[in-house]
Short mmCIF file of C-alpha atoms and ligand atoms in Angstrom, two decimals:
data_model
loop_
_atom_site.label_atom_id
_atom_site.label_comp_id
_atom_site.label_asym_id
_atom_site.label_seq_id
_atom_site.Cartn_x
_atom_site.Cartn_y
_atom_site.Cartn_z
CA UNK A 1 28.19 25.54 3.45
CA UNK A 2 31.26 23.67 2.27
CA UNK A 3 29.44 20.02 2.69
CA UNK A 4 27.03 21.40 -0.16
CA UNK A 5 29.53 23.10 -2.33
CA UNK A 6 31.75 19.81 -2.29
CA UNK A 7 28.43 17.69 -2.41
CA UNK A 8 27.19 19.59 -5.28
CA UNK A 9 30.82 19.32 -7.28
CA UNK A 10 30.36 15.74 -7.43
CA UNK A 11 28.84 14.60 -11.04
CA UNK A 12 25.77 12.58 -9.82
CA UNK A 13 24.54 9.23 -11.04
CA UNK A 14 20.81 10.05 -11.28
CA UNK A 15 18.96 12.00 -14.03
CA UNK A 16 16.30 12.32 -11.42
CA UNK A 17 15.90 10.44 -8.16
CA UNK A 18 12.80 10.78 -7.50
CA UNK A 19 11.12 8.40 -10.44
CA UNK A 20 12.50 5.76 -8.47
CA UNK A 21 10.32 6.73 -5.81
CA UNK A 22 7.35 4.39 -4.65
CA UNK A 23 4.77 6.53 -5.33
CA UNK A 24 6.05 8.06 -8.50
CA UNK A 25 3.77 7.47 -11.69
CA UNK A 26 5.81 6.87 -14.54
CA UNK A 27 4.39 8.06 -18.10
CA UNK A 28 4.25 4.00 -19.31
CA UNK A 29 3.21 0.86 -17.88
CA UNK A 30 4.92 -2.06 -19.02
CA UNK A 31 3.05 -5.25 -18.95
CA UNK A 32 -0.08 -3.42 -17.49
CA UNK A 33 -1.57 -2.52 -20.92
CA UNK A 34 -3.91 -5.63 -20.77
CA UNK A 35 -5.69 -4.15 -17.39
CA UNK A 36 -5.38 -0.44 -18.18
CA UNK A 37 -7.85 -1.48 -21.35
CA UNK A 38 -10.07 -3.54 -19.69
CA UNK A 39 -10.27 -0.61 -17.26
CA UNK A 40 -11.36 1.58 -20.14
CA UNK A 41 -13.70 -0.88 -21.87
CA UNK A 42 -15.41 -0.95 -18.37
CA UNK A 43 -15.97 2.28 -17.63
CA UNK A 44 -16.51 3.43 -21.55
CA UNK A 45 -20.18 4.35 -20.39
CA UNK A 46 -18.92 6.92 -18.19
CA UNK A 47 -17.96 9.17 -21.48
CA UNK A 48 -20.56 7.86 -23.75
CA UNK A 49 -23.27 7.84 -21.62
CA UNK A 50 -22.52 10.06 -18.88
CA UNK A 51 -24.53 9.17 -15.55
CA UNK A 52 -26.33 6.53 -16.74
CA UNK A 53 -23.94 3.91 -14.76
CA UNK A 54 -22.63 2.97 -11.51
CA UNK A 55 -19.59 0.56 -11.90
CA UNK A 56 -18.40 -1.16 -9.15
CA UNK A 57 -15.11 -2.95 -9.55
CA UNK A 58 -12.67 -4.87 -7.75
CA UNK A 59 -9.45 -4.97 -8.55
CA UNK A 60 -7.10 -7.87 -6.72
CA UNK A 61 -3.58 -9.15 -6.74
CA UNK A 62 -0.32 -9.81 -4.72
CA UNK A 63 2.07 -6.97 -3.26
CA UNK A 64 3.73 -4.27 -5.47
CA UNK A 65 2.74 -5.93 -8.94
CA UNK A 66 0.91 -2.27 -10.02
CA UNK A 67 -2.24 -2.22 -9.00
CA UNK A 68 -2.15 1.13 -7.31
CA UNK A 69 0.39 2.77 -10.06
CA UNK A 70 -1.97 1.19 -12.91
CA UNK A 71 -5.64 2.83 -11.13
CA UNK A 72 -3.71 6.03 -10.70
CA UNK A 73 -2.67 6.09 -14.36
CA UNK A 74 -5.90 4.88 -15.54
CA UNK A 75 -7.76 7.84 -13.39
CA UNK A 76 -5.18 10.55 -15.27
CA UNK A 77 -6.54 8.62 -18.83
CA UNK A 78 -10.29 9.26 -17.40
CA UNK A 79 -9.68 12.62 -16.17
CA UNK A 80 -8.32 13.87 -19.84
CA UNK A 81 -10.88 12.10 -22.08
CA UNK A 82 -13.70 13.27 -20.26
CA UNK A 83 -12.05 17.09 -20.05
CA UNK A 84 -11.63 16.96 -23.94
CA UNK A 85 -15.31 16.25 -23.86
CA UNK A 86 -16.30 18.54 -21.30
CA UNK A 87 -17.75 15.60 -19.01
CA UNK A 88 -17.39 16.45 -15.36
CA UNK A 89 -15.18 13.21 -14.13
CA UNK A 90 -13.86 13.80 -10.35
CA UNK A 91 -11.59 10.77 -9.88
CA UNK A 92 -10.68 10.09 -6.03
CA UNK A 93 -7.87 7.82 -4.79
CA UNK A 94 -8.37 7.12 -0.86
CA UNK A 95 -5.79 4.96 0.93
CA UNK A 96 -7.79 2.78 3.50
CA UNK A 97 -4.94 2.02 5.06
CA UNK A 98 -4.00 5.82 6.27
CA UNK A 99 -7.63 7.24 6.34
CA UNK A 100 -8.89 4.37 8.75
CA UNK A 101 -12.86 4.99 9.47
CA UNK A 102 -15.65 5.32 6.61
CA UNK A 103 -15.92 8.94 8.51
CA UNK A 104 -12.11 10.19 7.04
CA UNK A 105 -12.68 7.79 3.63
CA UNK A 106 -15.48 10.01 3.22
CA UNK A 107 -14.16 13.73 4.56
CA UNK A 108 -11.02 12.99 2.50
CA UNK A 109 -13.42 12.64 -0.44
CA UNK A 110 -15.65 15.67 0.07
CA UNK A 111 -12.54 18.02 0.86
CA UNK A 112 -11.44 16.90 -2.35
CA UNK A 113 -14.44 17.98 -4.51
CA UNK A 114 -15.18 20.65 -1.95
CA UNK A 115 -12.41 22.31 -0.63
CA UNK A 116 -14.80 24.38 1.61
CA UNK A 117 -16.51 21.89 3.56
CA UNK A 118 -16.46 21.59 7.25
CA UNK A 119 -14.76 18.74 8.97
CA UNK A 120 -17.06 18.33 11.65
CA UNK A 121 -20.24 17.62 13.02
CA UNK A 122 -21.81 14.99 10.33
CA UNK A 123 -22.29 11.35 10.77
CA UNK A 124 -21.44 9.32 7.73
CA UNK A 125 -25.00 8.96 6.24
CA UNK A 126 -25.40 12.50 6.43
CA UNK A 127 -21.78 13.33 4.50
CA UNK A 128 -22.54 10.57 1.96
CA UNK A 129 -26.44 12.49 1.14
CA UNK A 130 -24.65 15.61 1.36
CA UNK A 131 -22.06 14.14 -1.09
CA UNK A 132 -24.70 12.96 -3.59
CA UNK A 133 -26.50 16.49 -3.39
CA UNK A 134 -23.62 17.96 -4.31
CA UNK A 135 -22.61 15.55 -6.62
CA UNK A 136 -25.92 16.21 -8.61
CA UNK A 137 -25.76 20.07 -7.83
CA UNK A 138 -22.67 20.65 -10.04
CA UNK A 139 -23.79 17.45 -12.71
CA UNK A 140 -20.27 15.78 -11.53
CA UNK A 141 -20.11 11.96 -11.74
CA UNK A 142 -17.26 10.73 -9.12
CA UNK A 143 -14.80 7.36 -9.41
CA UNK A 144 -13.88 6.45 -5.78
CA UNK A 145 -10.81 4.19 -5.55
CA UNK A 146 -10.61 2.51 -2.54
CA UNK A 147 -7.25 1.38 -2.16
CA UNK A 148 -6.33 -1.18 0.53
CA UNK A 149 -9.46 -1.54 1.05
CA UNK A 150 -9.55 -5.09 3.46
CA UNK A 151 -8.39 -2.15 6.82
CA UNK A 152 -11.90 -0.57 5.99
CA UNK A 153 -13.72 -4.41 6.05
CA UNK A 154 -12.00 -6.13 8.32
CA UNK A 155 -12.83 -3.10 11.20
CA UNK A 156 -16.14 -3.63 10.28
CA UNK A 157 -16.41 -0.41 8.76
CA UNK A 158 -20.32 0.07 6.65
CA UNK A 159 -18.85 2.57 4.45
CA UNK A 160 -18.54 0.07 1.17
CA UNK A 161 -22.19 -1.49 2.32
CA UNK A 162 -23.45 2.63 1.88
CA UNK A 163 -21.22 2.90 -1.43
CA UNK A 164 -22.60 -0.17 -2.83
CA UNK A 165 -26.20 0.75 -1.66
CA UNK A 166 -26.32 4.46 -3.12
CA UNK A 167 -29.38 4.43 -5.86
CA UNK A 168 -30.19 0.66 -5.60
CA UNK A 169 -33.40 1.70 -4.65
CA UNK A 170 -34.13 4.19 -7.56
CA UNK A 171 -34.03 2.99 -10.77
CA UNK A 172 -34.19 6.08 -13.33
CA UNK A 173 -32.38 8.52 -11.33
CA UNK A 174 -28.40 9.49 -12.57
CA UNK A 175 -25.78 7.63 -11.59
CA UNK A 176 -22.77 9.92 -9.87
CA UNK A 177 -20.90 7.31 -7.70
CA UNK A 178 -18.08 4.29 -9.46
CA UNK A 179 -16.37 2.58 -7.30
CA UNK A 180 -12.94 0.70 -7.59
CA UNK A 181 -11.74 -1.38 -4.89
CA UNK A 182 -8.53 -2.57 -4.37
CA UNK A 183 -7.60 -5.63 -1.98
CA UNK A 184 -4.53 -8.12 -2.26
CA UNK A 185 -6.58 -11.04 -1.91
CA UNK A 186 -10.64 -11.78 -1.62
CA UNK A 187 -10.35 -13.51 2.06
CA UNK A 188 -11.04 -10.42 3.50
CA UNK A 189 -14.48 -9.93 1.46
CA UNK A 190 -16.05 -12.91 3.83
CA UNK A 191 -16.92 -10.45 6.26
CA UNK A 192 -19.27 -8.52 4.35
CA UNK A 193 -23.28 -9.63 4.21
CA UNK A 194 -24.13 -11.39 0.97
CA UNK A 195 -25.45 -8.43 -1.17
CA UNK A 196 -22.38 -6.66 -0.84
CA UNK A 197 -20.12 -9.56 -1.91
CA UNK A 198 -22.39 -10.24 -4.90
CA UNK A 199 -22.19 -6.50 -6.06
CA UNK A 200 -18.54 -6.11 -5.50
CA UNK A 201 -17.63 -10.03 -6.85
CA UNK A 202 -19.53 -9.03 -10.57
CA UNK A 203 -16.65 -7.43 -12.07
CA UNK A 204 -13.06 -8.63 -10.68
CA UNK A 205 -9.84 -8.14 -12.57
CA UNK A 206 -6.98 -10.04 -11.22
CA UNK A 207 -3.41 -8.84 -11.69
CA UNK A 208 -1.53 -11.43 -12.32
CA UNK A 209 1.84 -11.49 -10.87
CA UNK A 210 4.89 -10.26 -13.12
CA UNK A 211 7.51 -12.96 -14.84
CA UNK A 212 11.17 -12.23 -14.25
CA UNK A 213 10.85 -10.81 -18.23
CA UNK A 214 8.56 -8.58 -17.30
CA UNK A 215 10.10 -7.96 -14.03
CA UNK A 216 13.26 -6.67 -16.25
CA UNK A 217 11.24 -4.49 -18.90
CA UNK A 218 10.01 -2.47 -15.63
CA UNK A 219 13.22 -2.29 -13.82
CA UNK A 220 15.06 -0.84 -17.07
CA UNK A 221 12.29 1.24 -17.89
CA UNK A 222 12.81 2.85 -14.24
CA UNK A 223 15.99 3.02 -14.65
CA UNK A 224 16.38 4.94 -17.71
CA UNK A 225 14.00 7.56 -16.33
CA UNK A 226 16.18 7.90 -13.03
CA UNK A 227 19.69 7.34 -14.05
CA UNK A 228 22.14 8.51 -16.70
CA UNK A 229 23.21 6.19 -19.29
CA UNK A 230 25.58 3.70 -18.58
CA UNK A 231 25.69 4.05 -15.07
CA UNK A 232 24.17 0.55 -14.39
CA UNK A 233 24.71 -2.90 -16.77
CA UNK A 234 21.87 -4.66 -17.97
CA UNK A 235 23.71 -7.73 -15.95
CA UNK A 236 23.36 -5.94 -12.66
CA UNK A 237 19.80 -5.08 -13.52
CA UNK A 238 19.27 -8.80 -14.14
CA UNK A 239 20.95 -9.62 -10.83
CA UNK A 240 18.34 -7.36 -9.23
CA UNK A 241 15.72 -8.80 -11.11
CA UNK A 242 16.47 -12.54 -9.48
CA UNK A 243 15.87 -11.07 -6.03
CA UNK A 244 13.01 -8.73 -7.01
CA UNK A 245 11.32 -12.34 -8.46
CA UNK A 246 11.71 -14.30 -5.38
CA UNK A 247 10.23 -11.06 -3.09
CA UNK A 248 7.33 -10.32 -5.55
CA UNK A 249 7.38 -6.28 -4.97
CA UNK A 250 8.68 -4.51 -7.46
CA UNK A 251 9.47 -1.55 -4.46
CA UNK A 252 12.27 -4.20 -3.49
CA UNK A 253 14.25 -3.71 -6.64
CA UNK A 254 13.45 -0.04 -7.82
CA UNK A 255 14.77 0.62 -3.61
CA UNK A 256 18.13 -1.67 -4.69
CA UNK A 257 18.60 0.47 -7.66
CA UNK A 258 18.49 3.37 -5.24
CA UNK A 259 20.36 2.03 -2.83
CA UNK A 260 23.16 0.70 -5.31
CA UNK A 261 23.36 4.12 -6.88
CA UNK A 262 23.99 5.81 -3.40
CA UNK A 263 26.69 3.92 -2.68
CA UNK A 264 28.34 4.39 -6.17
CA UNK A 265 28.07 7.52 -5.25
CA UNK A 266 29.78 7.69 -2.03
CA UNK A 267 32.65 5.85 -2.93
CA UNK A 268 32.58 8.20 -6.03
CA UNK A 269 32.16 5.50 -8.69
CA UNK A 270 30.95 6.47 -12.27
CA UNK A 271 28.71 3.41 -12.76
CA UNK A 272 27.37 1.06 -10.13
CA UNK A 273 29.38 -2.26 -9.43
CA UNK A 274 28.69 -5.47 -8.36
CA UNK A 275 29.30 -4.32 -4.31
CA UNK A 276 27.27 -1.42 -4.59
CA UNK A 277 24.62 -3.83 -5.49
CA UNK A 278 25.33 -6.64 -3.02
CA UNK A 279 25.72 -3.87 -0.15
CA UNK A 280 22.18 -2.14 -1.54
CA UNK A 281 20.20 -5.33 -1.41
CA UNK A 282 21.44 -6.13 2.10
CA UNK A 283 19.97 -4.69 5.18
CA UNK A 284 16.35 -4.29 3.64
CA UNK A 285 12.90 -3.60 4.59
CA UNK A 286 10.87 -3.69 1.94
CA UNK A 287 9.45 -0.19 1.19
CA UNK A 288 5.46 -1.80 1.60
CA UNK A 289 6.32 -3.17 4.87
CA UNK A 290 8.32 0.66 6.34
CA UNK A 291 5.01 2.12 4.81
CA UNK A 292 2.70 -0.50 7.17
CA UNK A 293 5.05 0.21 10.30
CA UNK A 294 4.85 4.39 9.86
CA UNK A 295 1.07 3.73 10.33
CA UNK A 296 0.93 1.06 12.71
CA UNK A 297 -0.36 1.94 16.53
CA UNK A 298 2.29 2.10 19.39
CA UNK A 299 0.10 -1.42 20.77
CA UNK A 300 0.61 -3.25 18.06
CA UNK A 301 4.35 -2.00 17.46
CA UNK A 302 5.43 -3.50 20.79
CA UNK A 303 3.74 -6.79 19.73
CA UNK A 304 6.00 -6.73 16.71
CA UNK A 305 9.01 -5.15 18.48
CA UNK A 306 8.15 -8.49 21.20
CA UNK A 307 8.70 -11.14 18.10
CA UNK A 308 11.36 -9.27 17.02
CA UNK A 309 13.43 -9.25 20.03
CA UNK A 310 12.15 -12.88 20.52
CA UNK A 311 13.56 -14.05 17.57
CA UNK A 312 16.81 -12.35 18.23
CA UNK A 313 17.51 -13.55 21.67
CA UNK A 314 17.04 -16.91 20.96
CA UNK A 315 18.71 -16.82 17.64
CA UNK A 316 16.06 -19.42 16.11
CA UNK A 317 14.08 -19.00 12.81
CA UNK A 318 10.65 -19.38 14.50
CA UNK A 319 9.19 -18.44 17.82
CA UNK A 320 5.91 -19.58 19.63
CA UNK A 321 2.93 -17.52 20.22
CA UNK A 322 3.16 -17.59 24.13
CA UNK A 323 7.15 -16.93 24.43
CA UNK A 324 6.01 -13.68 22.46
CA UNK A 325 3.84 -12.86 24.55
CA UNK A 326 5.88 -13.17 27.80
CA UNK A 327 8.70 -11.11 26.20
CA UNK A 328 5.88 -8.42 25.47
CA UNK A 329 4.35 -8.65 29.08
CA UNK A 330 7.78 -7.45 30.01
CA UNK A 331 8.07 -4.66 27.60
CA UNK A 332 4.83 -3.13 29.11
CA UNK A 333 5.58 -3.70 32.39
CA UNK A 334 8.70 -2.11 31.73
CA UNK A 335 7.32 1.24 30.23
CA UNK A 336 3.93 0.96 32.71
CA UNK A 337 1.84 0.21 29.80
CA UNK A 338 -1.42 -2.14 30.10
CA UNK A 339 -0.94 -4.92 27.79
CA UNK A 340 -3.96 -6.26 25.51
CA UNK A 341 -5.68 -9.35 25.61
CA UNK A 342 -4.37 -12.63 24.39
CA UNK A 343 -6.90 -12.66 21.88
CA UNK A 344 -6.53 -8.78 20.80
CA UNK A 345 -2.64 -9.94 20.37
CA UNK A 346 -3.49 -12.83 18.15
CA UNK A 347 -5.59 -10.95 15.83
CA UNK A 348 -2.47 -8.42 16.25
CA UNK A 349 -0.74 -11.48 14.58
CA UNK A 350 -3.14 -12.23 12.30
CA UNK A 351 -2.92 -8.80 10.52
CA UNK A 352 1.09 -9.14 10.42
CA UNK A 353 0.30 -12.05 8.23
CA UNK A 354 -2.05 -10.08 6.05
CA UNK A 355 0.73 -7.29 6.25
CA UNK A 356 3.20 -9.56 4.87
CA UNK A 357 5.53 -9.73 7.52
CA UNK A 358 5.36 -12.89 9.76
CA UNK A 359 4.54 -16.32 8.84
CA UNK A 360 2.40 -18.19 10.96
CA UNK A 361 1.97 -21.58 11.10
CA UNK A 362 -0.86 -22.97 13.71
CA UNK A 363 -0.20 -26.04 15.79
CA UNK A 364 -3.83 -25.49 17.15
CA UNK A 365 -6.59 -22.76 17.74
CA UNK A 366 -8.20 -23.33 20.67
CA UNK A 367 -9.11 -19.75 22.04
CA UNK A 368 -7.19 -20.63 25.43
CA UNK A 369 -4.44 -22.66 23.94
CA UNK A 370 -3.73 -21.19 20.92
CA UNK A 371 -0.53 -22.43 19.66
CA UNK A 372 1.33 -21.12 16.92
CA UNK A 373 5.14 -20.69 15.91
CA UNK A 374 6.06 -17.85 13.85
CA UNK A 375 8.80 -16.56 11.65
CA UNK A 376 10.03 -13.08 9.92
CA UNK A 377 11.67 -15.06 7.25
CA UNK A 378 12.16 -11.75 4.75
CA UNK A 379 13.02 -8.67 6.94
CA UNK A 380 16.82 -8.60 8.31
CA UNK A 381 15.90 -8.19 12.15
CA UNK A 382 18.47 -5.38 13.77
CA UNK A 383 16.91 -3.13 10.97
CA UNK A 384 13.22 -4.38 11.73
CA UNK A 385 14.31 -3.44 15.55
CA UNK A 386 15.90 0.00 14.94
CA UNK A 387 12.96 1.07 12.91
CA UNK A 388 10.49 0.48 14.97
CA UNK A 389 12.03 1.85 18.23
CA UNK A 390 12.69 4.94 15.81
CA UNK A 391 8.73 5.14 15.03
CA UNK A 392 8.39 4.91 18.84
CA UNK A 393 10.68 7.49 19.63
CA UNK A 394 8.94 9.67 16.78
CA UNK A 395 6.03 8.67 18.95
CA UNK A 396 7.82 10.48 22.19
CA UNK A 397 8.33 6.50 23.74
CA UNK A 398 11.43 5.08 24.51
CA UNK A 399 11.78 1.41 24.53
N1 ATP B 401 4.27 -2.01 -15.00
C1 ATP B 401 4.96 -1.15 -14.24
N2 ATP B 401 5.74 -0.21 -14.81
C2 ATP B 401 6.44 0.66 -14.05
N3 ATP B 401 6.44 0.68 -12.73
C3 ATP B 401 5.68 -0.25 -12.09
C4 ATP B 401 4.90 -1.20 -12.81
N4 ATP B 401 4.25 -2.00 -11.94
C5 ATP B 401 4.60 -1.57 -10.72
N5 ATP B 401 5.45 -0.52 -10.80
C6 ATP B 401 6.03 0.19 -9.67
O1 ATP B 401 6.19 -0.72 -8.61
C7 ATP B 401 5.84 -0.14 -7.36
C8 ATP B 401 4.73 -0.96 -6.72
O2 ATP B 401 3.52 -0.82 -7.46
P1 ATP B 401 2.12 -0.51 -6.74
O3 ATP B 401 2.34 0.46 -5.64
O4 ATP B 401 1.15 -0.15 -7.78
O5 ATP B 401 1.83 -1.95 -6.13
P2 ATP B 401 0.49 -2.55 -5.53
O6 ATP B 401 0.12 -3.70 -6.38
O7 ATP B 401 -0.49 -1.47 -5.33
O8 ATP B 401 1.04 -3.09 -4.14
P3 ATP B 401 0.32 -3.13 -2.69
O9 ATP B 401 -0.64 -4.28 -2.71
O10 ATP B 401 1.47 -3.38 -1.74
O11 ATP B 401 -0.33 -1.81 -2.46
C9 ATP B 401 5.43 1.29 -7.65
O12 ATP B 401 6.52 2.14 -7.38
C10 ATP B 401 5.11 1.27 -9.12
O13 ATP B 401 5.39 2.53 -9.70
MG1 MG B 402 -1.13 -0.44 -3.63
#
């Protein structure tokens, strides 16, 4: 009981911790006021005219510059204009990412609406006719966000080729589905059939990617939500802001600020210093990339744990495609596991890419003699390695 008592004693640096949290959703967007009206001017019809619409949007940009934060807030805006004005609005944000087959996109969605509904025994035409019926049942007109939404398309998932589909056929007849898409970057849209890329490419916004001003408006903003006054100088912040800039993801410096203020905290420190800042920005994964890993099959987390080790033992910046795959051979014959194909493990690689965490660069593609050297330039390695043999021990394996 005594480490709380003495723990609690302790003045602490943070008004509240938690708005520096990831998935927090501040009151106020800096810099996103530009989108968050175009949002509204597009989906306008939705109040006015309710039903009369479909929208189908796509929203695109790079890592951690809002896109998720600003669709969340914009829902909350929907949700409370179309309460005032007793318009039924469900708004529905779906993670692609962590519900990985248009069968949970679309449970996830019904469960929401309909708390009652059974989890199994439909096929996903059936839920997504039994989601219209009830959709026009209760006069409800539903904004699905897809978030992440290149998992869904690039396993070949038909869920956003139903979405899109829903009423094309019927002109006259309400309206109840939106849809907004998010995806970092349009590559992945390719593998849809033509129709579906023409519906989804109609209205794209693209989020541009913050300036180190703006970077700093959202940092401080953050930070006088989560800490108490004076605790950190606007120098620091700036400091934070120059690394934040180079990484693009504003989760890298809201988790420094964290970080810093822990350590301030241990070494019982009113404000944070210059050390606590240097020691919080080292030994980082960025938040995006701990968030991939937590998700990420045991398969391809020995692949990664493979060019992880690889890159360790031989202490160079880059490693080739087949030394990575002899290291991994060992790891399963180590722990009796069959290991994949060559070609399952480059399209392993291929998705580390999209994941933002190796760099590839192809000397040749030749299906038998592919030939690539790759790097983890951003993610200090004995952390990448402890992490992910700690999501494989979660995972009852031991490397
Ligand atoms: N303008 C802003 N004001 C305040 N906080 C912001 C702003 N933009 C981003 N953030 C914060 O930065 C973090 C990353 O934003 P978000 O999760 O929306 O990124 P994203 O573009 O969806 O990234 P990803 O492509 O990796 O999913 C979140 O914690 C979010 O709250
Ligand atoms: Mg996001």
């Amino acid at each position: 009981m005594e480490y709380f008592e003495e723990l609690l004693k302790k003045p602490s640096l943070f008004l509240d911790e938690s708005k520096l949290d990831m998935n927090y959703v501040p009151g106020k967007l800096p810099h996103r006021d530009k989108e968050l009206s175009l949002l509204s001017q597009l989906f306008l019809t939705l109040i006015t005219n309710p039903n009369s619409i479909s929208r189908k949007i796509l929203i695109t940009g790079k890592t951690g510059i809002g896109k998720t934060v600003t669709v969340k807030t914009f829902g909350e805006i929907l949700k409370e204009v179309s309460a005032k004005r007793n318009i039924c609005i469900k708004y529905v944000h779906v993670n692609c990412r962590k519900e990985r087959t248009s069968y949970k996109v679309l449970i996830k969605i019904i469960r929401l609406i309909n708390k009652n509904f059974p989890k199994r025994g439909y096929s996903p035409q059936d839920l997504l006719e039994n989601l219209i019926d009830f959709l026009t049942n209760q006069n409800i007109h539903i904004l699905i966000v897809l978030d992440e939404l290149s998992y869904l398309i690039n396993k070949g998932e038909d869920l956003i080729y139903l979405l899109t589909r829903i009423n094309d056929d019927s002109a006259n007849v309400q309206q109840r589905v939106s849809i907004i898409g998010i995806v970092r970057d349009l590559s992945c849209l390719n593998n849809l059939d033509y129709s579906t890329i023409s519906t989804l490419q109609r209205n794209i916004i693209k989020f541009s990617s913050y300036s180190k001003k703006q970077i700093f408006d959202i940092l401080n903003y953050r930070v006088l939500l989560s800490l108490k006054e004076n605790v950190i100088s606007k120098d620091l912040i700036k400091m934070i802001v120059e690394s934040t800039y180079t990484n693009g993801d504003i989760r890298y410096g809201l988790n420094i600020i964290w970080k810093a203020a822990k350590i301030a905290e241990s070494r019982n420190l009113t404000f944070i210093d210059n050390e606590c800042v240097r020691l919080g920005s080292q030994e980082l994964v960025p938040f995006s990339t701990l968030d991939v890993l937590k998700y990420m099959s045991s398969q391809k987390l020995f692949f990664l744990l493979s060019i992880v080790k690889g890159l360790q033992i031989s202490n160079m910046t880059e490693i080739s495609f087949l030394d990575v795959i002899k290291r991994y051979y060992i790891i399963c014959e180590n722990i009796g596991l069959n290991p994949r194909s060559n070609s399952q493990l480059w399209n392993y690689l291929q998705e580390f890419k999209r994941e933002s965490i190796v760099l590839i660069n192809i000397l040749s593609e030749k299906i038998k003699g592919r030939r690539a050297s790759i790097q983890i330039p951003e993610i200090n390695l004995p952390k990448l390695e402890k992490i992910i043999t700690e999501i494989l021990k979660l995972k009852e394996i031991d490397i």
